[in-house]
Coordinates of C-alpha atoms in Angstrom, one line a residue:
M1 CA -23.2 -5.9 -3.8
R2 CA -25.6 -8.6 -3.6
R3 CA -28.0 -9.6 -6.3
P4 CA -31.2 -10.2 -4.4
D5 CA -32.6 -12.4 -7.1
R6 CA -29.8 -14.9 -7.0
G7 CA -28.1 -14.6 -3.6
V8 CA -24.6 -14.1 -5.0
F9 CA -22.1 -11.1 -4.8
V10 CA -21.4 -9.2 -7.9
S11 CA -17.9 -9.3 -7.0
D12 CA -17.8 -13.1 -7.8
F13 CA -18.0 -12.2 -11.1
V14 CA -15.8 -10.6 -13.8
R15 CA -17.0 -8.8 -17.1
I16 CA -15.0 -9.8 -20.1
R17 CA -15.4 -8.1 -23.4
P18 CA -13.5 -10.2 -26.0
T19 CA -12.1 -8.6 -29.1
A20 CA -14.0 -9.0 -32.3
D21 CA -12.2 -11.6 -33.9
R22 CA -12.4 -13.8 -30.6
R23 CA -15.9 -13.3 -29.7
V24 CA -17.3 -16.3 -31.7
P25 CA -14.7 -18.8 -29.9
F26 CA -15.4 -17.1 -26.7
A27 CA -19.1 -17.6 -27.1
R28 CA -18.6 -21.4 -28.0
W29 CA -16.6 -21.7 -24.7
A30 CA -19.1 -19.9 -22.7
V31 CA -22.3 -21.9 -23.8
A32 CA -20.0 -25.1 -23.2
Q33 CA -20.0 -24.4 -19.7
T34 CA -22.2 -25.6 -17.0
P35 CA -24.4 -23.6 -16.1
K36 CA -23.8 -21.6 -19.3
I37 CA -22.0 -18.2 -19.2
R38 CA -24.5 -15.2 -20.0
T39 CA -24.0 -12.1 -21.6
S40 CA -24.2 -8.9 -19.9
G41 CA -24.2 -6.7 -22.8
P42 CA -24.0 -6.8 -26.7
D43 CA -20.4 -7.7 -26.6
T44 CA -19.7 -8.5 -22.9
F45 CA -19.7 -11.7 -20.9
T46 CA -20.2 -12.1 -17.2
V47 CA -18.1 -14.9 -15.9
P48 CA -17.6 -16.4 -12.4
V49 CA -14.3 -15.4 -11.0
N50 CA -13.4 -19.1 -10.2
L51 CA -13.6 -20.1 -14.0
L52 CA -11.2 -17.4 -15.1
A53 CA -8.1 -19.2 -14.3
G54 CA -9.0 -22.4 -16.3
M55 CA -10.1 -20.5 -19.5
P56 CA -8.1 -21.0 -22.6
E57 CA -5.7 -18.3 -23.0
D58 CA -6.3 -17.9 -26.8
I59 CA -9.8 -16.6 -26.3
L60 CA -8.7 -14.0 -23.7
I61 CA -5.8 -12.4 -25.6
G62 CA -6.7 -8.7 -26.1
S63 CA -9.9 -9.0 -24.1
D64 CA -11.0 -6.3 -21.6
I65 CA -11.3 -8.0 -18.2
D66 CA -13.0 -5.5 -15.8
G67 CA -11.8 -2.6 -17.7
H68 CA -8.1 -3.9 -18.2
R69 CA -6.6 -5.3 -21.2
Y70 CA -5.6 -9.0 -21.0
V71 CA -1.9 -9.5 -21.7
S72 CA -0.6 -12.9 -22.1
P73 CA 2.9 -13.9 -20.9
E74 CA 4.0 -14.5 -24.6
E75 CA 3.2 -11.1 -25.6
D76 CA 5.2 -9.8 -22.6
E77 CA 8.3 -12.1 -23.7
A78 CA 7.7 -10.8 -27.3
E79 CA 7.9 -7.0 -26.4
G80 CA 10.7 -7.6 -24.0
R81 CA 8.8 -6.4 -20.9
P82 CA 9.6 -8.2 -17.6
A83 CA 7.1 -10.5 -16.1
P84 CA 4.9 -8.9 -13.4
G85 CA 6.5 -9.3 -10.0
A86 CA 10.0 -9.6 -11.3
E87 CA 12.6 -8.4 -8.9
L88 CA 14.9 -5.7 -10.0
R89 CA 18.0 -4.7 -8.0
G90 CA 20.1 -1.7 -8.8
V91 CA 19.4 1.6 -10.2
A92 CA 17.8 2.1 -13.7
T93 CA 19.8 4.6 -15.7
A94 CA 19.8 5.4 -19.5
D95 CA 22.5 2.7 -20.2
G96 CA 20.5 -0.1 -18.3
L97 CA 20.6 -1.1 -14.7
A98 CA 23.5 0.0 -12.5
P99 CA 24.7 -2.3 -10.0
A100 CA 23.3 -2.1 -6.5
S101 CA 25.8 0.1 -4.5
V102 CA 25.4 -2.1 -1.2
P103 CA 26.1 -5.8 -1.3
Q104 CA 23.0 -8.0 -0.8
Q105 CA 23.1 -9.9 2.5
E106 CA 21.5 -13.1 3.1
A107 CA 19.9 -14.4 6.6
D108 CA 18.4 -17.3 7.7
A109 CA 15.0 -17.3 10.0
E110 CA 16.7 -18.9 13.0
E111 CA 19.9 -16.8 12.9
P112 CA 20.4 -13.5 14.4
L113 CA 20.9 -10.5 11.9
P114 CA 24.3 -9.7 10.6
E115 CA 26.0 -6.9 12.4
R116 CA 26.0 -3.7 10.5
T117 CA 29.1 -2.0 9.5
D118 CA 30.0 1.3 7.8
E119 CA 30.3 -0.9 4.4
T120 CA 26.4 -1.9 4.7
Y121 CA 25.4 1.6 4.1
A122 CA 25.4 3.2 0.8
P123 CA 28.0 6.0 0.1
D124 CA 25.4 8.7 -0.3
S125 CA 23.5 7.6 2.9
S126 CA 23.0 10.1 5.6
P127 CA 22.5 9.1 9.0
L128 CA 19.0 9.5 10.9
P129 CA 18.7 12.4 13.4
E130 CA 18.9 11.3 17.0
P131 CA 15.6 11.0 18.6
E132 CA 14.1 13.6 20.7
P133 CA 14.0 13.3 24.5
A134 CA 10.8 11.9 25.8
A135 CA 8.4 14.4 27.0
E136 CA 7.6 14.5 30.8
A137 CA 4.7 12.1 31.5
D138 CA 1.2 13.4 32.6
D139 CA -0.5 11.9 35.4
R140 CA -3.0 11.0 32.9
P141 CA -2.3 9.8 29.2
D142 CA -3.9 11.6 26.5
G143 CA -7.4 10.4 25.6
V144 CA -8.5 9.4 29.0
F145 CA -11.6 11.2 30.5
P146 CA -12.3 10.3 34.1
C147 CA -16.1 10.4 35.4
P148 CA -16.3 12.8 38.1
G149 CA -19.0 10.5 39.9
C150 CA -16.9 7.5 40.0
D151 CA -13.5 6.2 39.5
R152 CA -14.0 4.9 35.7
E153 CA -12.1 6.2 33.0
F154 CA -13.1 6.5 29.2
T155 CA -11.4 7.0 25.9
S156 CA -13.7 9.6 24.6
E157 CA -15.7 12.4 26.2
R158 CA -18.8 11.2 24.4
G159 CA -18.3 7.8 26.2
R160 CA -18.1 9.6 29.6
D161 CA -20.9 11.9 29.0
T162 CA -23.2 8.8 28.0
H163 CA -22.0 6.9 31.1
R164 CA -22.9 10.0 33.4
R165 CA -26.4 10.4 32.0
L166 CA -27.1 6.7 32.5
K167 CA -25.3 5.9 35.6
H168 CA -25.4 9.3 37.2
A169 CA -28.5 10.7 36.2
D170 CA -29.6 11.6 39.7
A171 CA -26.3 13.6 40.7

């Protein structure tokens, strides 16, 4: 959505609502910016997206950023949560992560893919069904609509009818 008075997109901004104990430090940081960061509500600031990555983390902890609570990496580490985007291998069980049932294979971009053997499939895997035989080909593929007045073909009836009205109006 575009704000007509400023010529900027609303998606270029995020709304940040700091916690009550971090509101004053956040306001100090906001007025130190050039141009100053403005409030968009009694306890909400509208911050350009490009400034978000450079903000001091201590004023963001616990804040709501566009409706989502900001969680610092230190908080994740203290609570034992994995970092976002962590790669998990294996199956989660009540006892922890079970090892993967199939060994991981490595491949380089320039080399062909390794051959698949029976060991590359998990013990509980089942083969895919065989593909159905191809249907007999029609003279004309689906979605082709020929014009009766000339040899042109169209992808929709509407296109063919419009063409016929414009080019073959006398017929």
